[in-house]
XYZ file of C-alpha atoms in Angstrom:
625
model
C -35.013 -40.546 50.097
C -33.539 -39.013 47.146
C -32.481 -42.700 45.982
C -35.868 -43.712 45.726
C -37.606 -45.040 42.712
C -39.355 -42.564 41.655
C -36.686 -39.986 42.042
C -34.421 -42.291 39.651
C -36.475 -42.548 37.017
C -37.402 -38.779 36.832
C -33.788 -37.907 36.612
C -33.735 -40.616 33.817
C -35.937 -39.381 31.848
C -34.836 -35.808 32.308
C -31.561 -36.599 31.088
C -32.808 -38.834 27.992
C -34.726 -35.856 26.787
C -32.145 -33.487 26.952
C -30.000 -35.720 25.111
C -32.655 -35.989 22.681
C -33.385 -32.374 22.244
C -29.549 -32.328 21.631
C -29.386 -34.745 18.757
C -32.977 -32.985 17.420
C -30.826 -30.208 17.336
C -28.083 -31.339 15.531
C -30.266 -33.223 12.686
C -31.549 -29.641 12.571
C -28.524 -28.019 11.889
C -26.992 -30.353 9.610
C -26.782 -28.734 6.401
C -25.777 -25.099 8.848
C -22.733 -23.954 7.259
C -20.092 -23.938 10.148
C -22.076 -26.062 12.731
C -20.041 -28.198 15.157
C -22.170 -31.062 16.436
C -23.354 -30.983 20.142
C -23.728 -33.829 22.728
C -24.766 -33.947 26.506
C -22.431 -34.596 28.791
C -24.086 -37.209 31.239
C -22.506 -38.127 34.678
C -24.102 -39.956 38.148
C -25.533 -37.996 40.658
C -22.678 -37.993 43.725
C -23.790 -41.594 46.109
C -25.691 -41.337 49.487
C -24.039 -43.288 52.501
C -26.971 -45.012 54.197
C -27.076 -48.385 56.223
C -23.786 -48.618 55.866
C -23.646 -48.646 52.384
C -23.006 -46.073 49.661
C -26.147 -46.024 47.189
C -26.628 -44.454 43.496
C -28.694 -41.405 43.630
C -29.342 -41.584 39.653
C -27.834 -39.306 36.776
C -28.025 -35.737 35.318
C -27.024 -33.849 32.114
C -23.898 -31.956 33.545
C -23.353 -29.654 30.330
C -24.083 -29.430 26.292
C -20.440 -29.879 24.751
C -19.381 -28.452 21.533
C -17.253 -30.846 19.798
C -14.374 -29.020 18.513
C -10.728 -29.299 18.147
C -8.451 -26.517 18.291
C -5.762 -27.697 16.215
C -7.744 -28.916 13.854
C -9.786 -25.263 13.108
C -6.345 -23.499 13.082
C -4.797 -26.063 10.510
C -8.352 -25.699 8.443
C -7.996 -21.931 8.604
C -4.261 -21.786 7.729
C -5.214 -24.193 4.204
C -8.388 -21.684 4.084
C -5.962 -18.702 3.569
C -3.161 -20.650 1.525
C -5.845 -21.763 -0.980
C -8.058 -18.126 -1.485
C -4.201 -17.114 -2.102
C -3.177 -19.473 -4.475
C -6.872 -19.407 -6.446
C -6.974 -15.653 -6.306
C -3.447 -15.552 -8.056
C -4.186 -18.022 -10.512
C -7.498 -15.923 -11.615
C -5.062 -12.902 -11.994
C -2.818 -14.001 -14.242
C -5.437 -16.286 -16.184
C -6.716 -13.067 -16.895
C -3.630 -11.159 -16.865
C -2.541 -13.740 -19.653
C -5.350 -13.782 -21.469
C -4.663 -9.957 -21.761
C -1.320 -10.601 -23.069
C -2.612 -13.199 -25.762
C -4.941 -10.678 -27.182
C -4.555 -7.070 -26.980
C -0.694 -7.030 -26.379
C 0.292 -9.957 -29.101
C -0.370 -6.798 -31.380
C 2.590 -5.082 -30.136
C 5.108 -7.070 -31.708
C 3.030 -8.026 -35.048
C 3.010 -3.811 -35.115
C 6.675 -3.620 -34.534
C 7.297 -5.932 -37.325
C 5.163 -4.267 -39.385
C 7.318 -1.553 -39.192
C 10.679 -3.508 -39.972
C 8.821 -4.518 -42.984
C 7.881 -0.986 -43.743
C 11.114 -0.052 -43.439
C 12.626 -1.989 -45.680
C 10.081 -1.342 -48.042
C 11.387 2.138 -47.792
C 15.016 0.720 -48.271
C 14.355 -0.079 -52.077
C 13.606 3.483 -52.798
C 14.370 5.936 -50.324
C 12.884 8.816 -51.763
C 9.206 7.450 -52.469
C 7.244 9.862 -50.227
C 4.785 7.224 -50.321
C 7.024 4.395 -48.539
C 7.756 7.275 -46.165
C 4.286 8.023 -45.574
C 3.623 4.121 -44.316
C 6.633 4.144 -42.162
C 5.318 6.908 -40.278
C 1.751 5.286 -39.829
C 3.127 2.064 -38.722
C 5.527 4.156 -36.545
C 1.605 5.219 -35.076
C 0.492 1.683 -34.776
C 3.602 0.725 -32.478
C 3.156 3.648 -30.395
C -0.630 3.106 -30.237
C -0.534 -0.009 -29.028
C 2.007 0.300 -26.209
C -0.554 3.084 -25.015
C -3.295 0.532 -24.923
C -2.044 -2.285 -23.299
C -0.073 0.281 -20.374
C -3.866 2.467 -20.121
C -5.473 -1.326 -19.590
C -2.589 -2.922 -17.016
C -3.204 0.919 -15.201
C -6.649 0.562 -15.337
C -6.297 -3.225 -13.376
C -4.463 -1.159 -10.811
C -7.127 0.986 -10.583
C -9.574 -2.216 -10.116
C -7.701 -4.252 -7.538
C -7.057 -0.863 -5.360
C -10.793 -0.516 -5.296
C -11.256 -4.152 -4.380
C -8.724 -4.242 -1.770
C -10.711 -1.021 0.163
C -14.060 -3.473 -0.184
C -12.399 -6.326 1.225
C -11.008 -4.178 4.330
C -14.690 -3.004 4.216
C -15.771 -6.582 4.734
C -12.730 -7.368 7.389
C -13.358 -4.551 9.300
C -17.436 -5.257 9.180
C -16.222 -8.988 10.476
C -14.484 -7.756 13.528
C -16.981 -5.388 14.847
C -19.308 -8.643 14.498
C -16.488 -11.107 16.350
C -16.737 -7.889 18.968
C -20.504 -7.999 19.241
C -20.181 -11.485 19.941
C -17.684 -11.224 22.133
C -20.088 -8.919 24.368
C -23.250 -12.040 24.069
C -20.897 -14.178 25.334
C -19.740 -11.777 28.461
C -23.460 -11.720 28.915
C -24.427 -15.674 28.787
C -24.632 -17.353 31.950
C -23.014 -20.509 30.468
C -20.836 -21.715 27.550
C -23.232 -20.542 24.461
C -22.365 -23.013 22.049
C -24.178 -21.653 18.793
C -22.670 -17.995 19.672
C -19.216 -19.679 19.460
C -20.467 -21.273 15.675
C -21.134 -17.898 14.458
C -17.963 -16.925 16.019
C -15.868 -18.977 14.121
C -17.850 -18.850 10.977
C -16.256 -15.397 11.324
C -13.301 -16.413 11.366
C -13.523 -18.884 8.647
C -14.341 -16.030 6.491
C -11.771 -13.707 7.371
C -9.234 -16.620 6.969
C -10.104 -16.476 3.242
C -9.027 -12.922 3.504
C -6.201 -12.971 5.162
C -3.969 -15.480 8.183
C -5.907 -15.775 10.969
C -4.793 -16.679 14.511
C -7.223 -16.975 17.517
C -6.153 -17.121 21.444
C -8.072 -17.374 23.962
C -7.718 -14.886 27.100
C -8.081 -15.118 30.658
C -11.603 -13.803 30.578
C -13.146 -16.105 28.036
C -12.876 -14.412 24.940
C -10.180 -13.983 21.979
C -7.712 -11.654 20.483
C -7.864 -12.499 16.814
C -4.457 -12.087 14.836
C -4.288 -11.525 11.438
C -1.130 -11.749 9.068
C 2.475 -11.975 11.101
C 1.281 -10.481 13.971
C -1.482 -7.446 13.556
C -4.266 -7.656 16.399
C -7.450 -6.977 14.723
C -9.859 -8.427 17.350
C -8.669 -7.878 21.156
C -11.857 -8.702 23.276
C -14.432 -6.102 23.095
C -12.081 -3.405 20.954
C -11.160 -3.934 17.211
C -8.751 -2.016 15.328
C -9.914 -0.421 11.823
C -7.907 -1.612 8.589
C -7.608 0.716 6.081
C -5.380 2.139 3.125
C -3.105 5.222 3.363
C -1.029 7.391 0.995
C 2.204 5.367 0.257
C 5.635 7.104 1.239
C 6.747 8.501 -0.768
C 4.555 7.355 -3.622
C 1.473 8.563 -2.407
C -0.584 7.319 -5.411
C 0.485 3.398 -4.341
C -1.817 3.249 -1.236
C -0.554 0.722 1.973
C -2.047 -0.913 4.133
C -2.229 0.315 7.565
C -4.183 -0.837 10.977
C -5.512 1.998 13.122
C -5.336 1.143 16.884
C -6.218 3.576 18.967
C -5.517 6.662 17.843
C -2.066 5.466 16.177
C -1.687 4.510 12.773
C 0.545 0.827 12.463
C 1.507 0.361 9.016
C 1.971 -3.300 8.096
C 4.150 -4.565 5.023
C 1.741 -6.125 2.622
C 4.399 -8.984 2.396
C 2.865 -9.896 5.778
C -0.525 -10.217 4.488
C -1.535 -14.144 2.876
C -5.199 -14.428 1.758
C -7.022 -12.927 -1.439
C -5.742 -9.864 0.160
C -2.501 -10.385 -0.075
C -2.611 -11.808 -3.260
C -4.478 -8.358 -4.531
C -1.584 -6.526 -3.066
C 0.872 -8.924 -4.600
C -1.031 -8.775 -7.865
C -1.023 -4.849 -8.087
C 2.453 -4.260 -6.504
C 4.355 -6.964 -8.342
C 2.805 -8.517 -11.274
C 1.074 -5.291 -12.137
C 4.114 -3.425 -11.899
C 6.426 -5.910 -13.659
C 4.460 -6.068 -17.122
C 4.699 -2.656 -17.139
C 8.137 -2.316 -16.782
C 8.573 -4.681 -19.282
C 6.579 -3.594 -21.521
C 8.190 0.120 -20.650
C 11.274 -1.076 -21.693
C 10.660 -2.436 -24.721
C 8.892 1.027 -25.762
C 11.940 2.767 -24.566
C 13.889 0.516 -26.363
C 12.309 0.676 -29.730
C 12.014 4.772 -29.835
C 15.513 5.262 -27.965
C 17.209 3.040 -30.871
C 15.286 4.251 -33.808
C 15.985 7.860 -32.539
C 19.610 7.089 -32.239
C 19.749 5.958 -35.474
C 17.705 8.568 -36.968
C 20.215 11.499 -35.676
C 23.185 9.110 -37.447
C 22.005 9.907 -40.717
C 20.702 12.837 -43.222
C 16.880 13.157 -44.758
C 15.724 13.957 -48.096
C 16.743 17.762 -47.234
C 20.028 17.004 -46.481
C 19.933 17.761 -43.021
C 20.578 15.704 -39.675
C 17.351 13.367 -39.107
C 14.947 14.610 -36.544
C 13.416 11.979 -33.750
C 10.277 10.081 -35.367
C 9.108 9.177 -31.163
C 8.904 11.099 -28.314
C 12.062 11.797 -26.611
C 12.531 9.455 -23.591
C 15.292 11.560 -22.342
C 13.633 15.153 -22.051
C 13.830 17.173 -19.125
C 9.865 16.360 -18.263
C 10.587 12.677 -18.563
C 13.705 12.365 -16.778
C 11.743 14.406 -14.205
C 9.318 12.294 -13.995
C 11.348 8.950 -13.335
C 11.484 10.457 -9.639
C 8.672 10.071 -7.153
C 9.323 11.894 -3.859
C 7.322 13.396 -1.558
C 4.917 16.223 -2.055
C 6.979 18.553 0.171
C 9.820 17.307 -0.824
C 12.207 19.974 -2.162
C 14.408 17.911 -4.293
C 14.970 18.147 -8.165
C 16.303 14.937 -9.819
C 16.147 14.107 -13.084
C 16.665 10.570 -14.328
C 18.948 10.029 -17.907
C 18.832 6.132 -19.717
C 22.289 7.028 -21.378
C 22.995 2.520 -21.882
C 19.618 0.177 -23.271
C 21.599 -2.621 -22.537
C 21.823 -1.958 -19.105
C 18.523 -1.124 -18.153
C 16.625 -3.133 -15.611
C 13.060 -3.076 -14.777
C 11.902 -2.489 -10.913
C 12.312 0.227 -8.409
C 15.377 1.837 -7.051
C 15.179 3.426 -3.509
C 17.846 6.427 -3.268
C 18.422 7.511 0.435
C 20.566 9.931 2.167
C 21.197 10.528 5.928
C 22.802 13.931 5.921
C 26.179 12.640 5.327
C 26.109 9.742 2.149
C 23.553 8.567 -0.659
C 22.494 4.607 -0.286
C 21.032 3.348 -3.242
C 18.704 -0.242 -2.930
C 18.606 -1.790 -6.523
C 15.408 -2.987 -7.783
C 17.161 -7.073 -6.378
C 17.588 -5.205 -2.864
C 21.120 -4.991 -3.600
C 22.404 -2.311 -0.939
C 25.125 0.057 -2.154
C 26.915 3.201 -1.222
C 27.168 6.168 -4.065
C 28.554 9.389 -4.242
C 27.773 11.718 -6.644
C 30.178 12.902 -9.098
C 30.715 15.971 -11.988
C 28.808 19.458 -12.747
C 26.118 19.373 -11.912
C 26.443 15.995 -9.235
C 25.143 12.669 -10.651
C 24.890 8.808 -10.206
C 25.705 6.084 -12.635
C 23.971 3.069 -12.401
C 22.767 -0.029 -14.412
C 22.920 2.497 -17.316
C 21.347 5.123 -15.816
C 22.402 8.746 -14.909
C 20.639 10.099 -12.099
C 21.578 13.644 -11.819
C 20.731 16.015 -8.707
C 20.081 19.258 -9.725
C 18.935 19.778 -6.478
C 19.879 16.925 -3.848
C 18.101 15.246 -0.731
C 17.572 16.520 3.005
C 18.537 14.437 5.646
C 17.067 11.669 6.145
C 14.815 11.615 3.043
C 13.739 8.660 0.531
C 12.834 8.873 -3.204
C 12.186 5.900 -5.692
C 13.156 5.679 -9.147
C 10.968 4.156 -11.779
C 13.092 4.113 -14.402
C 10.403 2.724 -17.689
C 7.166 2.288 -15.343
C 5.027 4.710 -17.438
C 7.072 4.357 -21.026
C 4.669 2.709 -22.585
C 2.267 5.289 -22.069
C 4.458 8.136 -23.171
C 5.523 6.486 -26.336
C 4.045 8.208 -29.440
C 5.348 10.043 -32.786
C 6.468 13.507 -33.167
C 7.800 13.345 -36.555
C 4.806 15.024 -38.904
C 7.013 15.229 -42.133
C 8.214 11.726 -44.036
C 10.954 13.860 -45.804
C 12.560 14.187 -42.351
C 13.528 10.023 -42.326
C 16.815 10.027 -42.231
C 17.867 7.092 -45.158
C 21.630 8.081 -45.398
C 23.547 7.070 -42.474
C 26.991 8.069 -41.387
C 28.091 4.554 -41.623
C 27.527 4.411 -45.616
C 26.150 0.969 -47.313
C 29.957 0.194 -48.145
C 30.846 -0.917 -44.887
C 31.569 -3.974 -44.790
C 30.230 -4.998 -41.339
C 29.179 -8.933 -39.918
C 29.841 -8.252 -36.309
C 27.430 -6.631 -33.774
C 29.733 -3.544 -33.890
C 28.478 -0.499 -33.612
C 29.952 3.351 -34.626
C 28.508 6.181 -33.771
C 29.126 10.007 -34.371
C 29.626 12.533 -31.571
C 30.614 15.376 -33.027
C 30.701 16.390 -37.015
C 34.577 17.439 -37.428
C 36.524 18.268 -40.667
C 37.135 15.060 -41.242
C 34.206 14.280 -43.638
C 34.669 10.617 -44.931
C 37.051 7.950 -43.193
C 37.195 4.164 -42.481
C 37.425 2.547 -39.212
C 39.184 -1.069 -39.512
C 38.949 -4.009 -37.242
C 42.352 -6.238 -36.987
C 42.422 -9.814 -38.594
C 42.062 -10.789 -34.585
C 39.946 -8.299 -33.226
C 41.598 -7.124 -30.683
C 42.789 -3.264 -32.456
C 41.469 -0.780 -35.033
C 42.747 1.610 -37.432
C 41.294 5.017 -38.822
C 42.282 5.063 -42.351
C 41.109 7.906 -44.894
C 39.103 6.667 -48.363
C 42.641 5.895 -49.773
C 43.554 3.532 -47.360
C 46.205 6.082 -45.411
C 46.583 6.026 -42.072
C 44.310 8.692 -39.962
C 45.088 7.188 -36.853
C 47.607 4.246 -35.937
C 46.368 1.055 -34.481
C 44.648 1.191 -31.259
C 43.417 -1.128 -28.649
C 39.672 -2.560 -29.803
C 36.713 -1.423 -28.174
C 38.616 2.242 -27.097
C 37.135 3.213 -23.146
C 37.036 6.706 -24.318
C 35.561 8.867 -27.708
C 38.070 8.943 -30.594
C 38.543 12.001 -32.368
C 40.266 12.092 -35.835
C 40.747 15.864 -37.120
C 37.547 17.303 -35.262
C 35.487 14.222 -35.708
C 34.299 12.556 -32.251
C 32.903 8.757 -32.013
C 31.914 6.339 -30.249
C 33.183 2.725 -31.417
C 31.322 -0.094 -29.429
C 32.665 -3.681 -29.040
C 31.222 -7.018 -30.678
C 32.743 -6.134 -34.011
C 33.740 -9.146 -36.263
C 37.718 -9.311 -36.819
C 38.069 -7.732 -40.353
C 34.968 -5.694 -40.228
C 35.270 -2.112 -42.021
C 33.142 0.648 -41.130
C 33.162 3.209 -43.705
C 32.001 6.605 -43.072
C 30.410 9.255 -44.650
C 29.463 12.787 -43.284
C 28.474 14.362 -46.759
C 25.059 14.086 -47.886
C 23.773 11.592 -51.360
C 20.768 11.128 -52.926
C 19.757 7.420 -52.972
C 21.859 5.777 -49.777
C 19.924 3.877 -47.704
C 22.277 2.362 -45.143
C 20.297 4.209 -41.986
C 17.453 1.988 -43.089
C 19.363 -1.132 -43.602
C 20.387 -0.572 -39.762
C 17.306 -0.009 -38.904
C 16.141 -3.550 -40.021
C 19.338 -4.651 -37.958
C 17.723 -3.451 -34.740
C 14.729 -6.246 -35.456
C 16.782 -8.810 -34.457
C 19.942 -6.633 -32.917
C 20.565 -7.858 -29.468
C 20.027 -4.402 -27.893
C 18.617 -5.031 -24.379
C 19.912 -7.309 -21.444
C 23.405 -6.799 -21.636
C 23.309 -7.800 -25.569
C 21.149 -11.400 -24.511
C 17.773 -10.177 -25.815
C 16.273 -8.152 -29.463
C 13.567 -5.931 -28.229
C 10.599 -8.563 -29.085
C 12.711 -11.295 -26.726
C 12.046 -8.753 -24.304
C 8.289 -9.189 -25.295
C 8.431 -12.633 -25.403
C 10.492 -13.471 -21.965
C 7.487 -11.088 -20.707
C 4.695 -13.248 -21.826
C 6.837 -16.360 -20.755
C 7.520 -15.209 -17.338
C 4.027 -14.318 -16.720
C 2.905 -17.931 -18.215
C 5.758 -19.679 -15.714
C 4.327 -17.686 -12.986
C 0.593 -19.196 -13.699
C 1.828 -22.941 -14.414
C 3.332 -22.065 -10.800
C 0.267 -20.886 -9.124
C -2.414 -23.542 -11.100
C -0.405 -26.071 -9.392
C -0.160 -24.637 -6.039
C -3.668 -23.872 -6.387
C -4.350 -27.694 -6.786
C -2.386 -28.432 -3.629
C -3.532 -26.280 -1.793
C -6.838 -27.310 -2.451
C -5.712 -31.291 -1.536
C -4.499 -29.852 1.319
C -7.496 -27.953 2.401
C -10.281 -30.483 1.732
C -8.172 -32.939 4.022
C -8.326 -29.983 6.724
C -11.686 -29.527 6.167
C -12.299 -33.534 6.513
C -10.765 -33.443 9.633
C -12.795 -30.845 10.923
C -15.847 -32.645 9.878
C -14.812 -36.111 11.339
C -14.893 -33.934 14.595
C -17.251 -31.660 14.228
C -19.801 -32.052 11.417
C -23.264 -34.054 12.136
C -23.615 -37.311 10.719
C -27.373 -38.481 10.071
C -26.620 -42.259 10.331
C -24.895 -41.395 13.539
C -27.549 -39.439 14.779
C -30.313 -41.955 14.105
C -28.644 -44.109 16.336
C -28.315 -41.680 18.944
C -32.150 -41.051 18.677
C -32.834 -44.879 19.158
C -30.350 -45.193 22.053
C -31.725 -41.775 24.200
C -35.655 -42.875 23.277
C -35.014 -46.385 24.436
C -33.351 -45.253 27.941
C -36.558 -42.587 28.294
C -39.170 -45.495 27.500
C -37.109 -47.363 29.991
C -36.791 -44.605 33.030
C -40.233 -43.933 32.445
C -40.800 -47.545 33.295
C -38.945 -46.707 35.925
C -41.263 -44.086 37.179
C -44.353 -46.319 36.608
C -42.813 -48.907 38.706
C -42.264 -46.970 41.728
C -45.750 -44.987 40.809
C -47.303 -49.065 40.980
C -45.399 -50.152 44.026
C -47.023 -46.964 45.659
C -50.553 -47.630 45.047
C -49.680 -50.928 46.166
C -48.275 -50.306 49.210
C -51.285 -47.657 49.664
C -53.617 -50.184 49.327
C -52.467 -52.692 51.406
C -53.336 -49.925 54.529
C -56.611 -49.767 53.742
């Protein structure tokens, strides 16, 4: 009978080893990173009716389980992901900081250094000496813009070739998930280690990226990555890789090839490190070099402006000490457009104050321009004037020759500034000291005159009312060149051939007196040229060129206070994932060594079992003898 003694025990002690190879096995593999403990699942052999009765017919190991909880690897994998973000992030802009507190601090210490020699030079304009270190710290400004923008462009450099190696490694990780995908089609059962390495897999690429697994109909998984993107469907995965960007083919995408199509996926829908590389280069990256772009732009646009207000030691209209930031090749070079693209735009900073860092998007669909500001502002423009342009945020974007149908070009207005900076001046004679508004102004506003056009009218005053709100052109008498007008004018004022420009923030009372005949000794171009140390030039008149410096170096430190502490929660957040898993999954010794006790003690007793019936056998043998 299959009841019978003998046939109990042996099924006893088949099932106690097996359940003892099991726990062997998992004592084993304790310390295997990714291991989910393994136990036998033990049920009674299916009763025999006989003599009216139904009788036991013993026990057997039905199946090895894996003990594993979905929900619990899929929260684990989703803290996985938010943490490598947050930590990667926080290692950028550690070191992106650390950057800043260095090699970049020198930028403003060099900018000052220049004020200073400045007004060195404002004690005696005509030292050629003075002159001489005004220029060379003119170099040191310059120089060290180009540093700091040749370092930031050599980190985009860096994290582009570390984003291709970590699609090197995700790609690498789903052919594997494939090849295991294929064992398991092959396995007569449930392989439970196979399904270990498989989501060790998957662990790993969570640190990459989001991860999502489901299961399909036929046993295996489509893995998911990001918001949606199948990398992994059963036995095919897709390639990741980087392609030209459109259309700024130098700022490589990410794109997933299926098939023989090409899906490119925002990089705002990758999390992971590799989202946070793409975040890092794209963003971060991008912003301290706009910032930084503006400032240079800033500092050589204003000292230009000032230096064509004025006369040098030759009498003759001062000549730009920096490179000029609106020449054809760098107004041309604001645009990036496609390679075939047939287009020619140039790109004009005509207001400072105005300027914003980020990229502009300029569309057309055969019938209007749309412009996308760099805060995703969406507006409609038309262009307007010989040849056609487009004002905005004090730029002039003028289109020489405009956009087909249907085409997209971005605008970078200061991106690469502070690698064009540098000084063209070679002479110190050509600083221009004198300035059109001559040292007897008597000025406290933030008021600003400048000339358009030299006229006949060589020397005049420009008054401000007792209340600010009109001015008067009077000659050096005090006679009236032009009546009272309303204060700031929209529009250039011309007073016998003489064209300015006559800015607002001027203090009620304030006199600007002007001089378009040359003298030895004035220094008021200088004196203004202090001003612009602390003259609130950028930001719609909130910020001085250094607080543009500054709010750089304290955005950048808000951003990593932000990310250390998200870093630290998500790392609370991840070890209690990771406990959870454990609790369910991970081998526990103590446990174990119980289990050992308990599965030898019921094989010691169904071998008794066994030499039970084996005694009752040679009993019953004997007894027919």
């Amino acid at each position: 009978m299959g009841f019978d003694l003998l046939s109990l025990g042996s099924q006893g002690v088949l099932t106690a080893q097996r359940q003892l190879n099991t726990t062997g096995h998992n004592i084993s593999n304790v310390n295997t990173e990714g291991y989910s403990r393994q136990s036998v699942e033990q049920r009674s052999n299916d009763s025999a009716y006989w003599s009216a009765n139904q009788w036991g017919q013993g026990v057997h190991a039905a199946a090895v389980r894996r003990n594993y909880d979905k929900f619990a690897v899929n929260e684990f994998n989703i803290a996985t992901s938010a943490l490598s973000h947050a930590a990667t992030r926080n290692g950028q802009l550690t070191m992106l900081d650390d950057m800043m507190s260095h090699s970049a601090k020198k930028i403003p210490e060099n900018m000052n250094e220049f004020y200073g020699a400045v007004k060195g030079l404002t004690d005696s304009p005509s030292d050629m000496g003075a002159r001489k270190v005004v220029l060379e710290k003119s170099r040191l400004v310059s120089a060290g813009l180009n540093d700091i923008n040749t370092m930031l462009q050599a980190q985009e450099m860096d994290t582009t070739v570390e984003i291709d190696a970590t699609l090197t490694r995700m790609n690498d990780i789903g052919r594997e998930i494939v090849d295991i995908h294929k064992a398991l089609l092959k396995s007569q059962s449930v392989d439970n280690d196979l399904l270990d390495r498989h989501q060790r897999l998957i662990n790993e690429l969570s640190e990459f990226t989001q991860v999502s697994i489901n299961q399909r109909d036929d046993g295996l998984y489509n893995v998911i990555i990001g918001s949606g993107h199948t990398l992994v469907s059963g036995l095919h995965s897709s390639e990741l890789r980087t392609v030209p960007g459109v259309p700024d083919h130098q700022k490589r995408r990410l794109a997933l090839v299926e098939g023989k199509a090409l899906k490119p996926i925002d990089n705002d829908d990758i999390r992971g490190r590799l989202g946070a590389m793409f975040e890092y280069r794209d963003k971060t990256l991008g912003q301290a070099r706009d910032e930084l772009g503006r400032l240079a732009a800033g500092f050589a646009m204003s000292i230009n402006d000032l230096q064509r207000q004025g006369y040098d030691l030759s009498g003759n209209v001062g000549g730009d000490i920096f490179v000029d930031f609106n020449s054809e090749n760098i107004a041309r070079d604001r645009v990036i457009k496609s390679p075939d693209s047939t287009a020619d735009m140039k790109v004009y900073i005509a207001d400072l104050s105005k300027l914003k860092i980020g990229d502009y998007q300029l569309k057309y669909d055969g019938s209007q321009y749309t412009l996308v500001d760099p805060d995703k502002n969406t507006m409609s423009v038309a262009p307007s004037g010989t040849p056609p342009t487009i004002s905005v945020d004090g730029l002039n974007i003028q289109l020489d020759t405009g956009l087909v149908a249907g085409e997209r070009v971005i605008i970078r207005p200061v991106r690469q500034a502070a690698g064009q900076i540098g000084v063209t001046m070679e002479d110190s004679a050509k600083i221009a000291a004198q300035s059109y508004v001559s040292s007897k102004s008597q000025l406290t506003g933030q008021g600003d005159l400048k000339i358009l056009q030299p006229g006949a009218q060589q020397e005049f005053q420009v008054a401000i009312s007792p209340d600010a709100s009109q001015f008067a052109v009077l000659d050096m008498k005090g006679n009236i060149l032009l009546a009272p007008q309303s204060y700031p004018p929209n529009t250039p004022v011309n007073v016998n051939g003489t064209v300015f420009e006559l800015t607002g923030g001027a203090a009620p009372e304030d006199v600007f007196s002007v001089s378009l005949v040359p003298a030895d000794g004035e220094n008021g171009n200088l004196i203004r040229m202090q001003k612009l140390q602390t003259q609130k030039l950028m930001d719609g008149g909130r910020s001085s060129l250094i607080d543009v410096y500054e709010g750089l170096n304290t955005d950048l430190g808000v951003q990593k206070a932000s990310y250390v502490r998200l870093e630290d929660v998500s790392r609370v957040e991840h070890d209690a994932a990771s406990g959870r898993v454990a609790e369910i999954s991970g081998v526990n010794l103590d446990e174990e060594a119980a289990n050992m006790m308990k599965f030898q003690h019921a094989y010691m007793a169904s071998s008794r079992i066994m030499t039970a019936a084996n005694e009752t056998f040679e009993t019953l043998l004997n007894a027919t003898r």
